[in-house]
PDB file of C-alpha atoms in Angstrom:
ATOM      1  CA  UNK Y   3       0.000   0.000   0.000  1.00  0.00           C
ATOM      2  CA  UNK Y   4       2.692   2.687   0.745  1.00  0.00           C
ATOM      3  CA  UNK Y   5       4.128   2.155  -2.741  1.00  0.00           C
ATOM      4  CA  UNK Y   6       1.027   2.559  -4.220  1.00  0.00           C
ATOM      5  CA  UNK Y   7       0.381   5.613  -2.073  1.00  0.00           C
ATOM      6  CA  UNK Y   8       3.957   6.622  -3.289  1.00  0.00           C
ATOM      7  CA  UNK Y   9       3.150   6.184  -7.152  1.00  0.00           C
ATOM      8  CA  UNK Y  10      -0.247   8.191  -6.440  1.00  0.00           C
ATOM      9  CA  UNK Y  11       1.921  11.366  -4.948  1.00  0.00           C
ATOM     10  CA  UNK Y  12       4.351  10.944  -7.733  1.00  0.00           C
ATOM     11  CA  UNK Y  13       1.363  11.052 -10.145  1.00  0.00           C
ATOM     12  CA  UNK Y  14      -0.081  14.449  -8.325  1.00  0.00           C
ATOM     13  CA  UNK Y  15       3.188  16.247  -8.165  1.00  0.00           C
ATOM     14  CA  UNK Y  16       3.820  15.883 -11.946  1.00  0.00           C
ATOM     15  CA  UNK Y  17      -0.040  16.267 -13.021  1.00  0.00           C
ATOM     16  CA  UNK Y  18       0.042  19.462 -11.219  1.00  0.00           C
ATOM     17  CA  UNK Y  19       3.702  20.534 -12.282  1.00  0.00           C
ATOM     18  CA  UNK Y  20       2.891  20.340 -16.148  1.00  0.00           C
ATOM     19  CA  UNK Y  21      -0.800  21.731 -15.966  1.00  0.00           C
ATOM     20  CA  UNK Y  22       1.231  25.100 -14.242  1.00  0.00           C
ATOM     21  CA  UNK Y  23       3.565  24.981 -16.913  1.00  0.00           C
ATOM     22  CA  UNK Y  24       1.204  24.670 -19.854  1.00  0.00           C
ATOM     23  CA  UNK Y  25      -1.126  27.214 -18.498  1.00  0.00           C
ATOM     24  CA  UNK Y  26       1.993  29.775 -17.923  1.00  0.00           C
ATOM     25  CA  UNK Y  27       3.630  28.774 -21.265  1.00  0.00           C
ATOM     26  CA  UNK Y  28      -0.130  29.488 -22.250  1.00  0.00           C
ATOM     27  CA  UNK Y  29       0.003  33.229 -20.444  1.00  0.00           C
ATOM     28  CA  UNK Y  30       3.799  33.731 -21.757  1.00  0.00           C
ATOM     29  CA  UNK Y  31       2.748  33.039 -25.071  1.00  0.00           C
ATOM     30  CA  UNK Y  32       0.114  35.642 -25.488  1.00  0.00           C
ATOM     31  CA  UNK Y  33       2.062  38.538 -23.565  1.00  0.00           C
ATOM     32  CA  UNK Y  34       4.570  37.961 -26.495  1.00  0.00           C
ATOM     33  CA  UNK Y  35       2.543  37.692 -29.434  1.00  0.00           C
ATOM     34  CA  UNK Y  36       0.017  40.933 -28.336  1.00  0.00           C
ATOM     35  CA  UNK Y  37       2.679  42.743 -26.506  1.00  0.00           C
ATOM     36  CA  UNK Y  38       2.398  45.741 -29.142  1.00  0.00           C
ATOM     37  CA  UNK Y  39      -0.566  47.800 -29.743  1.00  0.00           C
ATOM     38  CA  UNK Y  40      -2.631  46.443 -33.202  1.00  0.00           C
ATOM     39  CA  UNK Y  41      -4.899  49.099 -34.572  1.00  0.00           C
ATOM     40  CA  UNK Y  42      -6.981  47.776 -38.324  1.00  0.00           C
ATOM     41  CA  UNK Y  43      -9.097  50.357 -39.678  1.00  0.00           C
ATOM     42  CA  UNK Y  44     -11.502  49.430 -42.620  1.00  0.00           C
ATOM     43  CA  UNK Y  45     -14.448  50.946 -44.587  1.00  0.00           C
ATOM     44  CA  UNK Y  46     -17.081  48.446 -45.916  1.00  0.00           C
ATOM     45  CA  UNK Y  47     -17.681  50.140 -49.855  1.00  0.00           C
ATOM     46  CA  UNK Y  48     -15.365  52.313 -51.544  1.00  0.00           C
ATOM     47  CA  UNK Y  49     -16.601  55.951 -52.519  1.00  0.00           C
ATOM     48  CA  UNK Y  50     -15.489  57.754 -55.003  1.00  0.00           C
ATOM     49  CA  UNK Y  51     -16.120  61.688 -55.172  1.00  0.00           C
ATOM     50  CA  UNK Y  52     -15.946  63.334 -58.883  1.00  0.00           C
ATOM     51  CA  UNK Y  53     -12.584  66.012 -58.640  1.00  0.00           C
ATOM     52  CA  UNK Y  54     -13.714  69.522 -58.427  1.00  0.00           C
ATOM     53  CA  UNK Y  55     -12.914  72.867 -58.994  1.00  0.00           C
ATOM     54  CA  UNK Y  56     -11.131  75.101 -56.013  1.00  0.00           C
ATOM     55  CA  UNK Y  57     -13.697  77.264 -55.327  1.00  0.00           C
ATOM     56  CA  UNK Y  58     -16.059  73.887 -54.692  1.00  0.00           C
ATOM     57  CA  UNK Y  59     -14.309  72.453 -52.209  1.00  0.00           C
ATOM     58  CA  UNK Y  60     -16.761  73.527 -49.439  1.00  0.00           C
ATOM     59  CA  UNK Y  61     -18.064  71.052 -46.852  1.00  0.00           C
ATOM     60  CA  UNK Y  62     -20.346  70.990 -44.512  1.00  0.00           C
ATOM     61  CA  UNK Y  63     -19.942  68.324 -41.934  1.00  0.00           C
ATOM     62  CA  UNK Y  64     -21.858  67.088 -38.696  1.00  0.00           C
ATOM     63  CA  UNK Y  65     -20.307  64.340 -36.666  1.00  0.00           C
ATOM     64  CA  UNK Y  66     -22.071  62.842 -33.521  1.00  0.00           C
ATOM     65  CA  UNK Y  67     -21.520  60.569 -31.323  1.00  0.00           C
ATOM     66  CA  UNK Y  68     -24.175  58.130 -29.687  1.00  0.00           C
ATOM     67  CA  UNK Y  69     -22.113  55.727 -28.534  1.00  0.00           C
ATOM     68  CA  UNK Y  70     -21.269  55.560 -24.219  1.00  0.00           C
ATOM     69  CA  UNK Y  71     -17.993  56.764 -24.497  1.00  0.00           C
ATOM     70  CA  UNK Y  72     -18.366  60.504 -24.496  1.00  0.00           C
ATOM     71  CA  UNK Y  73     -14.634  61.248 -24.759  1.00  0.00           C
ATOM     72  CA  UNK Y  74     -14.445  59.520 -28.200  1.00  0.00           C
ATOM     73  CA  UNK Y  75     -14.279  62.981 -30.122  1.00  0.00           C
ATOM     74  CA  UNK Y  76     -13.207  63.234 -33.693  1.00  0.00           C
ATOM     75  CA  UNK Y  77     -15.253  66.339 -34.883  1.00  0.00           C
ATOM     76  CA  UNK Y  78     -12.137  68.695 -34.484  1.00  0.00           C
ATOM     77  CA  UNK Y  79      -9.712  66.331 -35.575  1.00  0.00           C
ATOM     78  CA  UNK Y  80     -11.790  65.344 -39.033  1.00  0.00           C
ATOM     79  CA  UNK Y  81     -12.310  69.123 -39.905  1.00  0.00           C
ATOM     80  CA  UNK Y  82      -8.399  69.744 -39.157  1.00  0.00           C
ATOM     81  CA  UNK Y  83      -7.410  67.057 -41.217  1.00  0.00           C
ATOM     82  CA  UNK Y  84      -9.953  68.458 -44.141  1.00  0.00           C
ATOM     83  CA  UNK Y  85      -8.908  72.259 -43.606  1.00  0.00           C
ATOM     84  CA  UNK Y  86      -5.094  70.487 -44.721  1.00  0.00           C
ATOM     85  CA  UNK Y  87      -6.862  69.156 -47.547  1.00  0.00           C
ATOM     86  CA  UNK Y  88      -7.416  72.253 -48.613  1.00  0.00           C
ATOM     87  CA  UNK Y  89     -11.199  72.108 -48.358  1.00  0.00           C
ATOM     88  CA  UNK Y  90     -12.828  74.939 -46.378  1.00  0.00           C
ATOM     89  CA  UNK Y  91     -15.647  74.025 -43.605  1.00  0.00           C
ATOM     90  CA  UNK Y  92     -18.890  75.693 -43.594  1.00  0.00           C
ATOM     91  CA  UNK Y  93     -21.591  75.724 -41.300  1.00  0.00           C
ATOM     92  CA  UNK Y  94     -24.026  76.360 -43.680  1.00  0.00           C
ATOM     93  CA  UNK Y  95     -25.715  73.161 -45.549  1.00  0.00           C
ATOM     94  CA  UNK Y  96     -27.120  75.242 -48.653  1.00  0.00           C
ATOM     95  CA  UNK Y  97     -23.717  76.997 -49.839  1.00  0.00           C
ATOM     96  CA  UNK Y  98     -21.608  73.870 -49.628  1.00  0.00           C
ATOM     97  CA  UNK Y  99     -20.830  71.305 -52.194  1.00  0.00           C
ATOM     98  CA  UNK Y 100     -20.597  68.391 -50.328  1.00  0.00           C
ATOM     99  CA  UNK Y 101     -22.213  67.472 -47.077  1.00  0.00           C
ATOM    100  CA  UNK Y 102     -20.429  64.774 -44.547  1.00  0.00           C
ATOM    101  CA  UNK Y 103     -22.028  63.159 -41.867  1.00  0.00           C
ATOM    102  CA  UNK Y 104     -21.014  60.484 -39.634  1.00  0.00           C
ATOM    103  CA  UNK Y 105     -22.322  58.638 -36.483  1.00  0.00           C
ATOM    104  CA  UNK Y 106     -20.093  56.669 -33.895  1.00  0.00           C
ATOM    105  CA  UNK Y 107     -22.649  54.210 -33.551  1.00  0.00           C
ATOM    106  CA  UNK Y 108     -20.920  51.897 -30.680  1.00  0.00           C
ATOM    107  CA  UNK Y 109     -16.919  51.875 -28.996  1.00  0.00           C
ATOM    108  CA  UNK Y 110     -16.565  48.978 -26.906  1.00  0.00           C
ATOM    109  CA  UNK Y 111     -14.691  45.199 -25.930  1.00  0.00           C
ATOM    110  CA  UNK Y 112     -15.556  42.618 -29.032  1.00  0.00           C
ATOM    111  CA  UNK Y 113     -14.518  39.524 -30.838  1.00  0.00           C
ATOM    112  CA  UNK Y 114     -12.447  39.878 -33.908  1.00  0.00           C
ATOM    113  CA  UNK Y 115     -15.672  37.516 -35.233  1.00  0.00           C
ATOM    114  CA  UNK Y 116     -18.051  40.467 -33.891  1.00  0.00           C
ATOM    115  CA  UNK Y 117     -15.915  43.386 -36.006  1.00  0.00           C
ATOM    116  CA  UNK Y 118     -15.979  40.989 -39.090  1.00  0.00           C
ATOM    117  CA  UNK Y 119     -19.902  41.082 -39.017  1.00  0.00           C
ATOM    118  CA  UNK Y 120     -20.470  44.951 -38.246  1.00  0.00           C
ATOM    119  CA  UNK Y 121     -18.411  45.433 -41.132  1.00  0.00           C
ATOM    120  CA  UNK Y 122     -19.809  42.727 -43.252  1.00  0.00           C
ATOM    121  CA  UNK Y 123     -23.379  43.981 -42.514  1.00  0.00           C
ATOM    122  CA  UNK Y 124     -22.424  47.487 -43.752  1.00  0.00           C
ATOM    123  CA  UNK Y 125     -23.980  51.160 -43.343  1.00  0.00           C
ATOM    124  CA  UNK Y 126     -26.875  50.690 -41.039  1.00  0.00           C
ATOM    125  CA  UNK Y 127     -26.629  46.802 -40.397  1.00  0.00           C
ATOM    126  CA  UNK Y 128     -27.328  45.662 -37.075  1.00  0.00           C
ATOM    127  CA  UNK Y 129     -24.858  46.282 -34.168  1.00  0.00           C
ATOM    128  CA  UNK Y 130     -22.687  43.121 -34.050  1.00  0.00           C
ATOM    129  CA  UNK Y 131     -22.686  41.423 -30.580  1.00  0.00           C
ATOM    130  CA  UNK Y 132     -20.158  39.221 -28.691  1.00  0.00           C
ATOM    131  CA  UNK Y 133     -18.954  42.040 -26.212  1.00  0.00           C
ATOM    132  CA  UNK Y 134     -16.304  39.888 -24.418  1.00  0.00           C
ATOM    133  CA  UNK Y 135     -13.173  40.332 -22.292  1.00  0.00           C
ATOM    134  CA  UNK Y 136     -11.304  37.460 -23.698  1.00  0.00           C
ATOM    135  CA  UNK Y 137      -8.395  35.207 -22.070  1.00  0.00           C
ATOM    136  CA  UNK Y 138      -5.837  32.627 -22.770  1.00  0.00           C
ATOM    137  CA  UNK Y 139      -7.777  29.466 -23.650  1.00  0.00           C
ATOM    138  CA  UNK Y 140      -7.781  26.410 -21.305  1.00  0.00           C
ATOM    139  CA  UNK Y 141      -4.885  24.161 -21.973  1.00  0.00           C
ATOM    140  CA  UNK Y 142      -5.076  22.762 -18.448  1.00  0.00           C
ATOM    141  CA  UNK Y 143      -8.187  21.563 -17.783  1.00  0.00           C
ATOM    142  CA  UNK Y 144      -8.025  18.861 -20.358  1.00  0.00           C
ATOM    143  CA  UNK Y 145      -6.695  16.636 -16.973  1.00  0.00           C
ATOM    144  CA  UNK Y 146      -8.827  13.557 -16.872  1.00  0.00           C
ATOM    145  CA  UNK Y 147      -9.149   9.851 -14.726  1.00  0.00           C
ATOM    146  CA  UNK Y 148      -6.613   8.293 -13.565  1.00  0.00           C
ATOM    147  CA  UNK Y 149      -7.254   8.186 -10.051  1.00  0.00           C
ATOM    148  CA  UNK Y 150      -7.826  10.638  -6.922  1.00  0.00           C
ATOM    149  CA  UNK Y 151      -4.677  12.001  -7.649  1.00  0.00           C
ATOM    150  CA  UNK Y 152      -5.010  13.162 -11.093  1.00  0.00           C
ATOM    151  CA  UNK Y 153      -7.867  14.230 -10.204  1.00  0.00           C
ATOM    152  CA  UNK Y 154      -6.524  16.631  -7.512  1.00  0.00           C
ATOM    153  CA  UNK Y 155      -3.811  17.560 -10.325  1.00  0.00           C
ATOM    154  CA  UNK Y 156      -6.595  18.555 -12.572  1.00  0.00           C
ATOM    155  CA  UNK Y 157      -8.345  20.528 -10.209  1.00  0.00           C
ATOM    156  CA  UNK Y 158      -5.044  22.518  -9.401  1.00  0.00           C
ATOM    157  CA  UNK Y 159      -3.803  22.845 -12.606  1.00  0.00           C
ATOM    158  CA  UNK Y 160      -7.617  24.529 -13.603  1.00  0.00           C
ATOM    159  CA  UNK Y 161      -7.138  27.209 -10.821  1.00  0.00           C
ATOM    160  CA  UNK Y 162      -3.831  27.232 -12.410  1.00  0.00           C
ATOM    161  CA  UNK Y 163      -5.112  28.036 -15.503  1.00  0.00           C
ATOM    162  CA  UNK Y 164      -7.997  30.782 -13.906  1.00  0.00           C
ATOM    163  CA  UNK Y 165      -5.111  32.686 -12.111  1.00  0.00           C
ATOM    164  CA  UNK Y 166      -3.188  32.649 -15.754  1.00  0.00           C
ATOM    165  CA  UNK Y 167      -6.057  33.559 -17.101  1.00  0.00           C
ATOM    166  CA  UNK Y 168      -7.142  36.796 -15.100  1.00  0.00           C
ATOM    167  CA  UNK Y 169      -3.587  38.100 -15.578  1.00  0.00           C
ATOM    168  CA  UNK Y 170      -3.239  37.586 -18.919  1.00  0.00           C
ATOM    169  CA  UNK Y 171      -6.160  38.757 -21.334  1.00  0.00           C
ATOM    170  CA  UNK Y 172      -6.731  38.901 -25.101  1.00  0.00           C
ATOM    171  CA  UNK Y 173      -8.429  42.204 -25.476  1.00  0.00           C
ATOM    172  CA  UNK Y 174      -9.725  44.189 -28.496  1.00  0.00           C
ATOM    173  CA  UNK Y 175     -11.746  47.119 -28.683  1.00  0.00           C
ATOM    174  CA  UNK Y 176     -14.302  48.123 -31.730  1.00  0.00           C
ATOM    175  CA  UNK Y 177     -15.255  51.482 -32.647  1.00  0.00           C
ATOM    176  CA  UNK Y 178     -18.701  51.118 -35.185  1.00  0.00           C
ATOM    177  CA  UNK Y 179     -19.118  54.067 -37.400  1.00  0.00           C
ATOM    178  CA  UNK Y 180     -21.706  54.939 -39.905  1.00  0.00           C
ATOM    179  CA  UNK Y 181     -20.406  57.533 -42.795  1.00  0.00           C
ATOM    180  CA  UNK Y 182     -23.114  59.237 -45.438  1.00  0.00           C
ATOM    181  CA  UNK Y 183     -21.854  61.768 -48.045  1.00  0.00           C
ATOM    182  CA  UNK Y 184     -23.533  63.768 -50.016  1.00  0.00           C
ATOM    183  CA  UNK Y 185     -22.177  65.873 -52.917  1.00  0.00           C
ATOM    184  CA  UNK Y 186     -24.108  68.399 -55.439  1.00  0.00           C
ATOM    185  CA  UNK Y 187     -24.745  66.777 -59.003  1.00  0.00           C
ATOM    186  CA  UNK Y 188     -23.917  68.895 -61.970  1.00  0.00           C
ATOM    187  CA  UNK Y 189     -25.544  71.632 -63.371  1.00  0.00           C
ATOM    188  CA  UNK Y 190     -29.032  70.236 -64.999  1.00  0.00           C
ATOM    189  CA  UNK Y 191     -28.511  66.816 -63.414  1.00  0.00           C
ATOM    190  CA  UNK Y 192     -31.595  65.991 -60.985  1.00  0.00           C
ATOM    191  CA  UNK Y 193     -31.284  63.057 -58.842  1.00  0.00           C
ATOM    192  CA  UNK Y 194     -34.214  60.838 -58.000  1.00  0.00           C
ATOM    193  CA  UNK Y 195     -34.471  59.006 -54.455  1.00  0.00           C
ATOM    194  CA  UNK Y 196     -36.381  56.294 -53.434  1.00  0.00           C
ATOM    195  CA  UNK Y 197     -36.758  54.663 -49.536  1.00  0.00           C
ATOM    196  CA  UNK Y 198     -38.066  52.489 -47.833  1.00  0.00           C
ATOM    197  CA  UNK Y 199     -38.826  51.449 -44.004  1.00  0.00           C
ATOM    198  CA  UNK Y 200     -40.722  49.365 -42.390  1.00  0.00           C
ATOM    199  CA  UNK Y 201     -42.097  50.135 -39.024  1.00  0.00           C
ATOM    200  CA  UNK Y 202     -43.412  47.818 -36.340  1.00  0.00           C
ATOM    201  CA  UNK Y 203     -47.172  48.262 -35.522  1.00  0.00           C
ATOM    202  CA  UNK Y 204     -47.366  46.172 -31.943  1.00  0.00           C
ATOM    203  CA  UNK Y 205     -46.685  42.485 -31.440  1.00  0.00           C
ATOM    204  CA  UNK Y 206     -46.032  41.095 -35.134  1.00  0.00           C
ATOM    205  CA  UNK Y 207     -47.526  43.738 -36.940  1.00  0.00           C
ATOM    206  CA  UNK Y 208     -45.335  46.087 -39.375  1.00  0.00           C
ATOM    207  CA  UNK Y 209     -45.997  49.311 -41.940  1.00  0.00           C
ATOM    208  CA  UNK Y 210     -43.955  49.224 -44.804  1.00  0.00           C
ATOM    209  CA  UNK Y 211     -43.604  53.181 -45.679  1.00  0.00           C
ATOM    210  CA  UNK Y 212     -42.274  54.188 -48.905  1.00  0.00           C
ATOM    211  CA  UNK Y 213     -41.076  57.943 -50.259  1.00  0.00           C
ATOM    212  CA  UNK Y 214     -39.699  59.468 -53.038  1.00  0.00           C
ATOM    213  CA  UNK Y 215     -38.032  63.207 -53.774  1.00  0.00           C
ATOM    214  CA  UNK Y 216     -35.875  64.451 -56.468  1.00  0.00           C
ATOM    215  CA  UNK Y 217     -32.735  66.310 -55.273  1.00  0.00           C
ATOM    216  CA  UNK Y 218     -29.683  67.886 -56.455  1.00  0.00           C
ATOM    217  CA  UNK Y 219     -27.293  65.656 -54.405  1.00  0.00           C
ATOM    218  CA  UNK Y 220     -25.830  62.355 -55.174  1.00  0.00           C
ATOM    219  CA  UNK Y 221     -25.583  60.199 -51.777  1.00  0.00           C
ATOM    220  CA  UNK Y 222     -22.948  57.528 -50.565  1.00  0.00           C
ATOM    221  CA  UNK Y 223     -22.765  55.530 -47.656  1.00  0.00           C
ATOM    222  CA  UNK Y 224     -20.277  53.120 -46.262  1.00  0.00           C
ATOM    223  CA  UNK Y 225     -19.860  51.947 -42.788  1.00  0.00           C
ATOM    224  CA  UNK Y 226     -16.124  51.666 -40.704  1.00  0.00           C
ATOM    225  CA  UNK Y 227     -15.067  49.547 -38.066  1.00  0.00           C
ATOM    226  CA  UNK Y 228     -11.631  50.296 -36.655  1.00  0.00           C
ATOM    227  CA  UNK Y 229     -10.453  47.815 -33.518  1.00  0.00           C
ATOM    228  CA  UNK Y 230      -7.504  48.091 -31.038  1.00  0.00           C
ATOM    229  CA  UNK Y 231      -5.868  44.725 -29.755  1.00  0.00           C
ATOM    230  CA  UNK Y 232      -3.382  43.978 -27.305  1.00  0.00           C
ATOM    231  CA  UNK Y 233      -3.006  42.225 -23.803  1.00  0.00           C
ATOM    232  CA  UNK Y 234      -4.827  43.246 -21.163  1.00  0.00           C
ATOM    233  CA  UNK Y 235      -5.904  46.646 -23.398  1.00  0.00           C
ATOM    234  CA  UNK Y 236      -7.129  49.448 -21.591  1.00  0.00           C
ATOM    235  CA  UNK Y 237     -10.253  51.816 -23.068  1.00  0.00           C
ATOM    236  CA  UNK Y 238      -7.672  54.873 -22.237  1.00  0.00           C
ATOM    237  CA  UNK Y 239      -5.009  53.493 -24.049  1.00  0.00           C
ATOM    238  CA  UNK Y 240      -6.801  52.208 -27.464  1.00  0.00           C
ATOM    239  CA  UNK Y 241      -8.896  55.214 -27.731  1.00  0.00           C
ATOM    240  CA  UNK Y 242      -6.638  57.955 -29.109  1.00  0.00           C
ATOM    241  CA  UNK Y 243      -5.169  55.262 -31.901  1.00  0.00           C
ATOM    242  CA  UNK Y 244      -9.005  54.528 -32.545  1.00  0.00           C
ATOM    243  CA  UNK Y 245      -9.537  58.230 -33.369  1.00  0.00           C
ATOM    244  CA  UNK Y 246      -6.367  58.472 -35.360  1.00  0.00           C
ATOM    245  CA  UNK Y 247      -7.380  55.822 -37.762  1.00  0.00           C
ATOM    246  CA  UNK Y 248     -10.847  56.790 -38.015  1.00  0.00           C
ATOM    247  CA  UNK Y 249     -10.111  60.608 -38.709  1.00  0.00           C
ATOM    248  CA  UNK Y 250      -7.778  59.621 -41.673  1.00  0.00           C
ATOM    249  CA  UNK Y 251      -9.847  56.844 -43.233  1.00  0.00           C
ATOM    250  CA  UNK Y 252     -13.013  59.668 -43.054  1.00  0.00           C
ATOM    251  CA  UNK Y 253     -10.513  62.385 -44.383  1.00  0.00           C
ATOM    252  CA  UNK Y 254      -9.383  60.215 -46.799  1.00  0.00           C
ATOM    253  CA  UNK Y 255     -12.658  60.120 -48.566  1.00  0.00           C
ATOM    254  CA  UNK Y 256     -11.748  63.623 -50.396  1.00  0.00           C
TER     255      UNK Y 256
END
């Protein structure tokens, strides 16, 4: 019986040695790989404005903001970055050429899966979901059988692998942002618009509304969706490259 108890301790000892190992090599591993600050900025359709002449390039531009981060500002930065453009920014909507308005719709944690599918879904798709903090995954708590002893092991190794876990997180943040411009057509050329929405009446019941108006300006929209990824990524520290990216892929428009 002692030897057996002997072989069972033996057992424990390493069962609990290499799940700490894996789930630090686990840990180690990520620190490494997202040690530096990744920041992807992309814009779901191309738009193409038609070149004009000097004394054209006027814009008008409203930028909001309904996401819950109230600090995420780019209004100033966007009409700086314009101004260097050499386009001149008015704050009245009749005079100007073009018109540029934007909406950051949502800033927050997500999945790299989430930002694929806000971006995918395009200007006024649905919000994408899967909000997560994410971690190392589990490569300790695969510990099975074996006896009382590996199971002790296995229970060790998956606090192990919690404690790794909580220090050492996989974080990205995702800024949403919807982008409509507007630009005057040429002299003579009168643009026809038609929409449509549908609006809930009650429990199961909709009303499909439908309008149409001729206009002088041709319309584009596209959506962005910039994210910021790096372990254990703070809000504070991903916002300002956030901004950055999103105030030269809107300024790069013109």
């Amino acid at each position: 019986m002692n030897g057996i108890k002997k072989i069972k301790v033996v057992l424990l000892t390493s069962a609990i040695t290499i799940t700490v190992a894996l789930s630090g090599c686990a840990a180690i591993s990520t620190s490494i790989a997202k040690k530096d600050l990744d920041v992807q900025t992309k814009m779901s359709d191309t738009i193409f404005l038609d070149p004009v002449e000097p004394d054209k390039k006027v814009i008008y531009v409203e930028l909001r903001n309904t996401s819950d981060k109230t600090n995420f500002d780019i209004a100033a930065s966007v009409k700086r970055a314009l101004q260097a453009k050499g386009y001149t920014v008015s704050t009245n909507p009749t005079t100007a050429h073009y018109w540029l308005r934007a909406n950051v719709l949502s800033v927050d944690k997500a999945s790299p899966t989430a930002a694929q599918a806000a971006l995918s879904s395009g200007y006024g798709g649905a919000l994408a979901g899967g909000a997560l903090g994410a971690s190392v995954g589990g490569l300790a708590g695969g510990w099975s059988g074996a006896g009382i002893g590996l199971g002790a092991g296995a229970l060790v190794g998956g606090l192990a692998e919690t404690v790794a876990n909580a220090a050492v997180k996989d974080v990205t943040f995702m800024a949403i942002t919807d982008i409509e411009i507007a630009e005057k057509a040429a002299e003579g050329v009168m643009v026809r618009q038609d929409s449509q929405q549908s609006a809930k009446q009650g429990i199961g019941g909709s009303r499909v509304q439908t309008s149409s108006e001729v206009s002088d300006k041709k319309k584009y929209r596209t959506r962005i969706v910039s994210t910021a990824n790096k372990v254990n990524l703070e809000y504070e520290e991903a916002a300002p490259s956030l901004t950055d990216g999103l105030v030269r892929s809107i300024s790069g428009l013109f």
